Tab-separated table of C-alpha atoms and ligand atoms in Angstrom:
chain	number	residue	atom	x	y	z
A	191	MET	CA	-12.670	-21.527	30.276
A	192	ALA	CA	-10.173	-23.193	27.959
A	193	ALA	CA	-13.035	-25.073	26.289
A	194	ALA	CA	-14.901	-21.818	25.786
A	195	SER	CA	-11.948	-20.154	24.113
A	196	GLU	CA	-11.428	-23.220	21.926
A	197	GLU	CA	-15.099	-23.094	20.928
A	198	LEU	CA	-14.755	-19.421	20.156
A	199	ALA	CA	-11.615	-20.015	18.169
A	200	ALA	CA	-13.207	-22.870	16.236
A	201	ALA	CA	-15.916	-20.523	14.995
A	202	ALA	CA	-13.524	-17.708	14.196
A	203	PRO	CA	-11.828	-17.167	10.866
A	204	VAL	CA	-8.159	-18.082	10.578
A	205	CYS	CA	-5.883	-15.090	10.041
A	206	VAL	CA	-3.110	-15.856	7.551
A	207	LEU	CA	-0.374	-13.279	7.938
A	208	VAL	CA	1.809	-13.368	4.823
A	209	LEU	CA	5.386	-12.197	5.389
A	210	GLY	CA	8.512	-12.499	3.291
A	211	MET	CA	11.505	-10.716	1.835
A	212	ALA	CA	10.929	-8.132	-0.913
A	213	GLY	CA	10.121	-9.843	-4.185
A	214	SER	CA	9.590	-13.283	-2.660
A	215	GLY	CA	6.098	-13.365	-4.109
A	216	LYS	CA	3.837	-12.439	-1.164
A	217	THR	CA	1.362	-10.454	-3.223
A	218	THR	CA	1.211	-13.061	-5.969
A	219	PHE	CA	0.722	-15.745	-3.320
A	220	VAL	CA	-2.105	-13.789	-1.661
A	221	GLN	CA	-3.715	-13.327	-5.065
A	222	ARG	CA	-3.458	-17.044	-5.768
A	223	LEU	CA	-4.775	-17.970	-2.325
A	224	ALA	CA	-7.741	-15.643	-2.691
A	225	ALA	CA	-8.533	-16.963	-6.169
A	226	HIS	CA	-8.290	-20.545	-4.894
A	227	LEU	CA	-10.686	-19.855	-2.028
A	228	HIS	CA	-13.115	-18.003	-4.290
A	229	GLY	CA	-13.016	-21.039	-6.569
A	230	GLN	CA	-14.073	-23.155	-3.607
A	231	ARG	CA	-16.906	-20.763	-2.781
A	232	CYS	CA	-15.131	-19.823	0.396
A	233	PRO	CA	-14.261	-16.157	-0.229
A	234	PRO	CA	-11.618	-14.856	2.151
A	235	TYR	CA	-11.487	-11.444	3.770
A	236	VAL	CA	-8.384	-9.810	2.329
A	237	ILE	CA	-6.388	-7.010	3.908
A	238	ASN	CA	-3.518	-5.150	2.266
A	239	LEU	CA	-1.048	-3.594	4.706
A	240	ASP	CA	1.489	-2.486	2.091
A	241	PRO	CA	1.034	1.276	1.692
A	242	ALA	CA	3.561	1.477	-1.155
A	243	VAL	CA	2.262	-1.229	-3.456
A	244	ARG	CA	1.346	0.258	-6.838
A	245	GLY	CA	-1.399	-2.034	-7.957
A	246	LEU	CA	-3.066	-4.918	-6.201
A	247	PRO	CA	-3.792	-7.978	-8.326
A	248	PHE	CA	-6.616	-8.986	-5.961
A	249	PRO	CA	-9.662	-7.194	-4.568
A	250	ALA	CA	-8.880	-6.199	-0.983
A	251	ASN	CA	-11.660	-5.717	1.546
A	252	ILE	CA	-9.428	-3.384	3.491
A	253	ASP	CA	-6.552	-1.573	1.827
A	254	ILE	CA	-4.222	0.587	3.896
A	255	ARG	CA	-3.827	2.843	0.832
A	256	ASP	CA	-7.442	3.955	1.147
A	257	THR	CA	-6.700	5.325	4.574
A	258	VAL	CA	-3.089	6.464	4.512
A	259	LYS	CA	-1.487	7.988	1.451
A	260	TYR	CA	2.096	6.918	1.681
A	261	LYS	CA	3.490	9.579	-0.677
A	262	GLU	CA	1.594	12.285	1.178
A	263	VAL	CA	3.027	11.002	4.467
A	264	MET	CA	6.544	11.169	2.974
A	265	LYS	CA	5.921	14.717	1.820
A	266	GLN	CA	4.269	15.927	5.006
A	267	TYR	CA	6.935	14.528	7.292
A	268	GLY	CA	9.949	14.960	5.045
A	269	LEU	CA	10.635	11.239	5.078
A	270	GLY	CA	12.264	8.863	2.635
A	271	PRO	CA	10.436	5.848	1.207
A	272	ASN	CA	11.177	3.546	4.129
A	273	GLY	CA	10.307	6.168	6.742
A	274	GLY	CA	7.107	6.855	4.794
A	275	ILE	CA	6.129	3.178	4.859
A	276	VAL	CA	6.938	2.762	8.558
A	277	THR	CA	5.022	5.927	9.441
A	278	SER	CA	2.035	4.947	7.301
A	279	LEU	CA	1.862	1.603	9.058
A	280	ASN	CA	2.152	3.325	12.459
A	281	LEU	CA	-0.727	5.596	11.554
A	282	PHE	CA	-2.805	2.644	10.426
A	283	ALA	CA	-1.950	0.625	13.525
A	284	THR	CA	-3.471	3.270	15.783
A	285	ARG	CA	-6.846	2.443	14.244
A	286	PHE	CA	-6.421	-1.275	13.922
A	287	ASP	CA	-9.195	-1.779	16.434
A	288	GLN	CA	-11.542	-0.731	13.628
A	289	VAL	CA	-10.123	-3.386	11.358
A	290	MET	CA	-10.700	-5.925	14.122
A	291	LYS	CA	-14.355	-4.911	14.298
A	292	PHE	CA	-14.726	-5.383	10.559
A	293	ILE	CA	-13.184	-8.841	10.796
A	294	GLU	CA	-15.453	-9.727	13.723
A	295	LYS	CA	-18.516	-8.661	11.753
A	296	ARG	CA	-17.381	-10.738	8.847
A	297	GLN	CA	-16.506	-13.877	10.786
A	298	ASN	CA	-19.507	-15.931	9.787
A	299	ALA	CA	-19.008	-15.188	6.103
A	300	SER	CA	-15.268	-15.855	5.759
A	301	LYS	CA	-13.250	-18.797	6.970
A	302	TYR	CA	-9.991	-17.056	6.248
A	303	VAL	CA	-8.606	-13.552	6.649
A	304	ILE	CA	-5.529	-13.095	4.449
A	305	ILE	CA	-3.154	-10.255	5.202
A	306	ASP	CA	-0.504	-9.031	2.766
A	307	THR	CA	2.336	-7.111	4.395
A	308	PRO	CA	4.832	-4.453	3.206
A	309	GLY	CA	7.578	-5.422	0.758
A	310	GLN	CA	10.328	-4.627	3.226
A	311	ILE	CA	9.822	-7.374	5.746
A	312	GLU	CA	11.502	-5.541	8.613
A	313	VAL	CA	8.928	-2.736	8.343
A	314	PHE	CA	6.395	-5.188	9.659
A	315	THR	CA	8.322	-7.734	11.689
A	316	TRP	CA	10.528	-5.326	13.632
A	317	SER	CA	8.234	-2.346	13.998
A	318	ALA	CA	6.002	-1.498	16.915
A	319	SER	CA	3.035	-1.242	14.578
A	320	GLY	CA	3.709	-4.722	13.142
A	321	THR	CA	3.751	-6.101	16.677
A	322	ILE	CA	0.538	-4.284	17.607
A	323	ILE	CA	-1.231	-5.583	14.507
A	324	THR	CA	0.062	-9.135	14.912
A	325	GLU	CA	-0.863	-9.278	18.582
A	326	ALA	CA	-4.277	-7.727	17.979
A	327	LEU	CA	-5.060	-10.398	15.398
A	328	ALA	CA	-3.575	-13.305	17.290
A	329	SER	CA	-5.230	-12.430	20.568
A	330	SER	CA	-8.681	-12.565	18.988
A	331	PHE	CA	-8.425	-15.016	16.108
A	332	PRO	CA	-6.573	-18.200	15.362
A	333	SER	CA	-3.569	-16.947	13.431
A	334	VAL	CA	-0.767	-18.344	11.347
A	335	VAL	CA	2.378	-16.710	10.006
A	336	VAL	CA	3.186	-17.707	6.449
A	337	TYR	CA	6.779	-16.968	5.525
A	338	VAL	CA	7.099	-16.767	1.738
A	339	MET	CA	10.553	-17.553	0.472
A	340	ASP	CA	11.959	-17.250	-3.033
A	341	THR	CA	13.246	-20.788	-3.593
A	342	SER	CA	15.056	-19.836	-6.783
A	343	ARG	CA	17.150	-17.352	-4.852
A	344	SER	CA	17.960	-19.751	-2.031
A	345	THR	CA	19.940	-22.379	-3.905
A	346	ASN	CA	23.189	-21.212	-2.356
A	347	PRO	CA	23.516	-22.949	1.056
A	348	ILE	CA	24.670	-19.755	2.753
A	349	THR	CA	21.783	-17.721	1.342
A	350	PHE	CA	19.428	-20.538	2.281
A	351	MET	CA	20.768	-20.572	5.832
A	352	SER	CA	20.370	-16.774	6.115
A	353	ASN	CA	16.777	-17.061	4.951
A	354	MET	CA	16.073	-19.813	7.463
A	355	LEU	CA	17.645	-17.801	10.282
A	356	TYR	CA	15.365	-14.959	9.379
A	357	ALA	CA	12.360	-17.271	9.351
A	358	CYS	CA	13.436	-18.594	12.734
A	359	SER	CA	13.750	-15.112	14.163
A	360	ILE	CA	10.207	-14.281	13.032
A	361	LEU	CA	8.909	-17.465	14.610
A	362	TYR	CA	10.475	-16.485	17.905
A	363	LYS	CA	9.263	-12.922	17.601
A	364	THR	CA	5.654	-13.756	16.803
A	365	LYS	CA	5.355	-17.052	18.713
A	366	LEU	CA	2.664	-18.086	16.258
A	367	PRO	CA	2.090	-21.247	14.251
A	368	PHE	CA	4.404	-20.957	11.288
A	369	ILE	CA	4.491	-22.242	7.725
A	370	VAL	CA	7.329	-21.724	5.262
A	371	VAL	CA	6.051	-21.400	1.712
A	372	MET	CA	8.844	-22.178	-0.701
A	373	ASN	CA	7.616	-20.174	-3.659
A	374	LYS	CA	8.593	-20.117	-7.335
A	375	THR	CA	8.839	-23.881	-7.611
A	376	ASP	CA	8.092	-23.459	-11.302
A	377	ILE	CA	11.686	-22.202	-11.568
A	378	ILE	CA	13.274	-24.771	-9.298
A	379	ASP	CA	11.758	-27.574	-7.280
A	380	HIS	CA	12.030	-27.066	-3.536
A	381	SER	CA	13.102	-30.656	-2.875
A	382	PHE	CA	16.786	-29.618	-2.578
A	383	ALA	CA	15.845	-27.307	0.314
A	384	VAL	CA	13.738	-29.951	2.034
A	385	GLU	CA	16.641	-32.375	1.758
A	386	TRP	CA	19.000	-29.825	3.276
A	387	MET	CA	16.618	-29.439	6.178
A	388	GLN	CA	16.147	-33.145	6.727
A	389	ASP	CA	19.657	-34.398	6.089
A	390	PHE	CA	22.481	-32.577	7.784
A	391	GLU	CA	25.123	-34.425	5.695
A	392	THR	CA	23.598	-33.242	2.407
A	393	PHE	CA	23.695	-29.686	3.602
A	394	GLN	CA	27.304	-30.119	4.720
A	395	ASP	CA	28.197	-31.479	1.284
A	396	ALA	CA	26.667	-28.427	-0.350
A	397	LEU	CA	28.570	-26.226	2.051
A	398	ASN	CA	31.860	-27.979	1.318
A	399	GLN	CA	31.724	-26.475	-2.121
A	400	GLU	CA	31.690	-23.020	-0.580
A	401	THR	CA	35.053	-21.473	0.114
A	402	SER	CA	33.599	-18.439	1.845
A	403	TYR	CA	34.901	-17.840	5.366
A	404	VAL	CA	31.304	-17.885	6.662
A	405	SER	CA	30.833	-21.524	5.708
A	406	ASN	CA	32.192	-22.712	9.091
A	407	LEU	CA	29.740	-20.500	10.884
A	408	THR	CA	26.969	-21.740	8.589
A	409	ARG	CA	27.899	-25.310	9.474
A	410	SER	CA	27.454	-24.601	13.169
A	411	MET	CA	24.277	-22.644	12.594
A	412	SER	CA	22.729	-25.509	10.666
A	413	LEU	CA	23.138	-27.685	13.752
A	414	VAL	CA	21.388	-25.044	15.824
A	415	LEU	CA	18.538	-24.845	13.322
A	416	ASP	CA	17.988	-28.580	13.418
A	417	GLU	CA	15.435	-28.221	16.171
A	418	PHE	CA	13.656	-25.436	14.257
A	419	TYR	CA	13.527	-27.594	11.120
A	420	SER	CA	12.168	-30.623	12.947
A	421	SER	CA	8.838	-28.994	13.717
A	422	LEU	CA	8.682	-26.657	10.733
A	423	LYS	CA	5.878	-26.931	8.219
A	424	VAL	CA	7.137	-26.475	4.687
A	425	VAL	CA	5.230	-26.422	1.448
A	426	GLY	CA	6.419	-25.902	-2.126
A	427	VAL	CA	4.259	-23.554	-4.137
A	428	SER	CA	4.253	-21.742	-7.431
A	429	ALA	CA	2.160	-18.672	-6.826
A	430	VAL	CA	2.288	-17.902	-10.521
A	431	LEU	CA	1.006	-21.323	-11.606
A	432	GLY	CA	-1.142	-21.949	-8.556
A	433	THR	CA	0.474	-25.298	-7.756
A	434	GLY	CA	0.921	-26.543	-4.204
A	435	LEU	CA	-2.109	-24.794	-2.762
A	436	ASP	CA	-3.916	-27.988	-1.721
A	437	ASP	CA	-0.815	-28.982	0.185
A	438	PHE	CA	-0.699	-25.517	1.695
A	439	PHE	CA	-4.189	-25.943	3.141
A	440	VAL	CA	-3.199	-29.349	4.533
A	441	GLN	CA	-0.240	-27.717	6.281
A	442	LEU	CA	-2.466	-24.885	7.451
A	443	SER	CA	-4.817	-27.310	9.166
A	444	LYS	CA	-1.849	-29.131	10.705
A	445	ALA	CA	-0.373	-25.855	11.940
A	446	ASN	CA	-3.210	-25.829	14.440
A	447	PRO	CA	-3.879	-22.115	14.350
A	448	HIS	CA	-6.611	-22.502	16.932
A	449	VAL	CA	-4.149	-23.140	19.666
A	450	THR	CA	-1.942	-20.124	19.790
A	451	LEU	CA	0.132	-18.810	22.597
A	452	TYR	CA	-1.660	-15.546	22.130
A	453	LEU	CA	-5.008	-17.046	22.915
A	454	GLN	CA	-3.569	-18.428	26.113
A	455	GLU	CA	-1.946	-15.116	26.885
A	456	LYS	CA	-5.026	-13.099	26.213
A	457	ALA	CA	-4.761	-11.372	29.546
A	458	GLN	CA	-1.321	-10.018	28.723
A	459	ASN	CA	-2.539	-8.798	25.385
A	460	LYS	CA	-5.292	-6.905	27.127
A	461	GLU	CA	-2.465	-4.789	28.437
A	462	LYS	CA	-1.465	-3.973	24.840
A	463	ARG	CA	-4.997	-2.947	24.045
A	464	GLU	CA	-5.032	-0.734	27.060
A	465	GLN	CA	-1.815	0.864	25.860
A	466	LEU	CA	-3.515	1.702	22.579
A	467	GLU	CA	-6.562	3.012	24.365
A	468	HIS	CA	-4.253	5.129	26.468
A	469	LEU	CA	-2.675	6.410	23.296
A	470	TRP	CA	-6.049	7.391	21.935
A	471	LYS	CA	-6.864	9.259	25.111
A	472	ASP	CA	-3.652	11.239	24.567
A	473	MET	CA	-4.760	11.847	21.028
A	474	GLY	CA	-8.016	13.228	22.357
A	475	SER	CA	-6.237	16.399	23.459
A	476	VAL	CA	-5.424	17.143	19.838
A	477	TRP	CA	-8.846	16.250	18.496
A	478	SER	CA	-10.895	17.519	21.398
A	479	ASP	CA	-12.126	20.803	19.827
A	480	ASP	CA	-14.468	19.039	17.522
A	481	ALA	CA	-14.210	15.327	17.927
A	482	SER	CA	-17.374	14.773	15.935
A	483	ALA	CA	-15.919	16.519	12.909
A	484	MET	CA	-13.487	13.745	12.217
A	485	SER	CA	-13.954	10.752	14.347
A	486	PRO	CA	-10.789	8.694	14.121
A	487	SER	CA	-13.016	5.637	14.231
A	488	GLU	CA	-14.230	6.483	10.775
A	489	LEU	CA	-10.826	6.471	9.238
A	490	ILE	CA	-10.420	2.843	8.252
A	491	LEU	CA	-12.118	2.322	4.950
A	492	THR	CA	-13.372	-0.969	3.642
A	493	ARG	CA	-14.261	-2.147	0.208
A	494	GLY	CA	-16.669	-4.651	-1.191
A	495	THR	CA	-18.964	-6.817	0.726
A	496	LEU	CA	-18.957	-5.483	4.258
A	497	ASP	CA	-21.473	-2.894	5.422
A	498	GLU	CA	-20.950	-1.072	2.122
A	499	GLU	CA	-19.455	1.926	3.837
A	500	GLU	CA	-19.124	4.889	1.598
A	501	GLU	CA	-15.561	5.123	0.373
A	502	ARG	CA	-13.980	8.461	0.785
A	503	GLU	CA	-10.697	10.013	-0.120
A	504	SER	CA	-8.704	10.349	3.023
A	505	ASP	CA	-5.033	10.951	3.326
A	506	THR	CA	-5.132	11.185	7.053
A	507	ASP	CA	-4.735	9.261	10.167
A	508	ASP	CA	-3.159	9.878	13.471
A	509	ILE	CA	-0.006	9.980	15.444
A	510	ASP	CA	1.059	7.221	17.681
A	511	HIS	CA	3.458	8.703	20.186
A	512	GLU	CA	4.104	5.452	21.960
A	513	VAL	CA	4.590	3.200	19.002
A	514	THR	CA	6.522	5.553	16.759
A	515	GLU	CA	10.052	4.420	17.189
A	516	GLU	CA	11.708	7.350	15.479
A	517	SER	CA	11.256	10.167	17.932
A	518	HIS	CA	12.074	12.835	15.342
A	519	GLU	CA	8.812	12.011	13.609
A	520	GLU	CA	6.771	13.264	16.520
A	521	PRO	CA	6.699	17.008	15.756
A	522	ALA	CA	5.928	16.223	12.137
A	523	PHE	CA	3.081	13.996	13.222
A	524	ARG	CA	1.613	16.720	15.401
A	525	ASN	CA	1.742	19.269	12.592
A	526	PHE	CA	0.167	16.823	10.255
A	527	MET	CA	-2.685	16.078	12.625
A	528	GLN	CA	-3.379	19.724	13.259
A	529	GLU	CA	-3.291	20.585	9.571
A	530	THR	CA	-5.566	17.654	8.826
A	531	ARG	CA	-8.061	18.687	11.442
A	532	VAL	CA	-8.223	22.219	10.068
A	533	LYS	CA	-8.605	20.841	6.548
A	534	TYR	CA	-11.376	18.541	7.644
A	535	GLN	CA	-13.183	21.237	9.614
A	536	ARG	CA	-13.095	23.440	6.537
A	537	SER	CA	-14.577	20.729	4.368
A	538	SER	CA	-17.224	19.956	7.008
A	539	ASN	CA	-18.162	23.639	7.366
A	540	PRO	CA	-17.545	25.147	3.938
A	541	ASN	CA	-19.328	28.378	4.901
A	542	GLU	CA	-16.851	29.288	7.548
B	487	GTP	N1	8.451	-17.613	-11.599
B	487	GTP	C1	7.721	-17.162	-10.594
B	487	GTP	N2	7.663	-15.856	-10.334
B	487	GTP	C2	6.916	-15.443	-9.282
B	487	GTP	C3	6.181	-16.334	-8.475
B	487	GTP	N3	5.533	-15.616	-7.529
B	487	GTP	C4	5.846	-14.335	-7.745
B	487	GTP	N4	6.680	-14.226	-8.819
B	487	GTP	C5	7.238	-13.010	-9.379
B	487	GTP	O1	8.102	-12.417	-8.434
B	487	GTP	C6	7.992	-10.990	-8.509
B	487	GTP	C7	7.634	-10.439	-7.147
B	487	GTP	O2	6.318	-10.914	-6.830
B	487	GTP	P1	5.395	-10.149	-5.798
B	487	GTP	O3	4.191	-10.993	-5.615
B	487	GTP	O4	5.211	-8.742	-6.188
B	487	GTP	O5	6.337	-10.247	-4.548
B	487	GTP	P2	6.191	-9.464	-3.146
B	487	GTP	O6	6.902	-10.269	-2.152
B	487	GTP	O7	4.770	-9.131	-2.885
B	487	GTP	O8	6.971	-8.162	-3.544
B	487	GTP	P3	7.124	-6.826	-2.654
B	487	GTP	O9	5.834	-6.574	-1.968
B	487	GTP	O10	7.467	-5.787	-3.676
B	487	GTP	O11	8.233	-7.114	-1.774
B	487	GTP	C8	6.957	-10.679	-9.576
B	487	GTP	O12	7.620	-10.447	-10.777
B	487	GTP	C9	6.164	-11.984	-9.664
B	487	GTP	O13	5.604	-12.196	-10.940
B	487	GTP	C10	6.233	-17.738	-8.798
B	487	GTP	O14	5.626	-18.600	-8.162
B	487	GTP	N5	7.028	-18.085	-9.857
């Protein structure tokens, strides 16, 4: 059984989930990674999950913006930018099973699936939809979390420690193989950070120059993080220059994405899938009048090489009552769905 799942995993593409603080360089890194793989005649399958990104510097096979219009979501639900992003991702997550099918179809053609995530890291890492997406990917494919960090903004030991604590929290949350990409090494080499991680004394020396009252706490925290550092895979990269990518792929192979806790815990994840299925059954009551008019399964749009589905303008998706954490969004979601259905029925039957 274990051998079978290993065999399956060995044939499957590796999902590289790129997370990081706003402005750390996630999108530039994804662009560079995609270009590097194209250069090696190993084109990746690229997914953009940031509904608010203005322009993508890489061709995405699946782009959340084709399915959910973030500004429209803000308008429809009376939300601010962050609420709009969270809600857009929730809407998209309800149909993530479709994305999974696209990835499955593509698995013989792409060795890697690269996923760019929203600028505000917490939108993905601490949202129900982020968890659903991460678990869906990791329960079916070997998966790795890549935490992109802005090295040039981590030269202060306290800031560095905060960043590492955040990385650590994501590792514990996702329980996936984890690589820290220290980006922007064209501005400053990441060796100072590696030294801080490997040599407690050096970090203490840097801290001694800090007079802030939190430096004592930071000192204690660095001891706690020692264990985290010892098994952490770190690579210095300049996404702008494209340096460090060979090393990144070495680290990626060492991260052993094929052996994930999620693959071992597949049974538990089945429960999650059932939750989503349950959710869709609930949704059926809203769509039931004319399910064929707008099958939710048609809502995820792809670009490029896959089955060449016809791209359509769609600013719709559906409500996720279970995963939407902000309960006040629920009535707005319902209205939106009903309005959307009417709109779609009108466009399907223009004579009515
Ligand atoms: N010098 C330097 N700048 C970089 C590097 N990578 C990204 N940048 C710059 O950092 C800024 C943010 O880069 P993005 O790739 O948009 O970062 P992001 O994390 O996707 O940003 P959000 O999605 O908005 O949070 C841009 O101005 C990039 O040009 C790098 O390796 N070196």
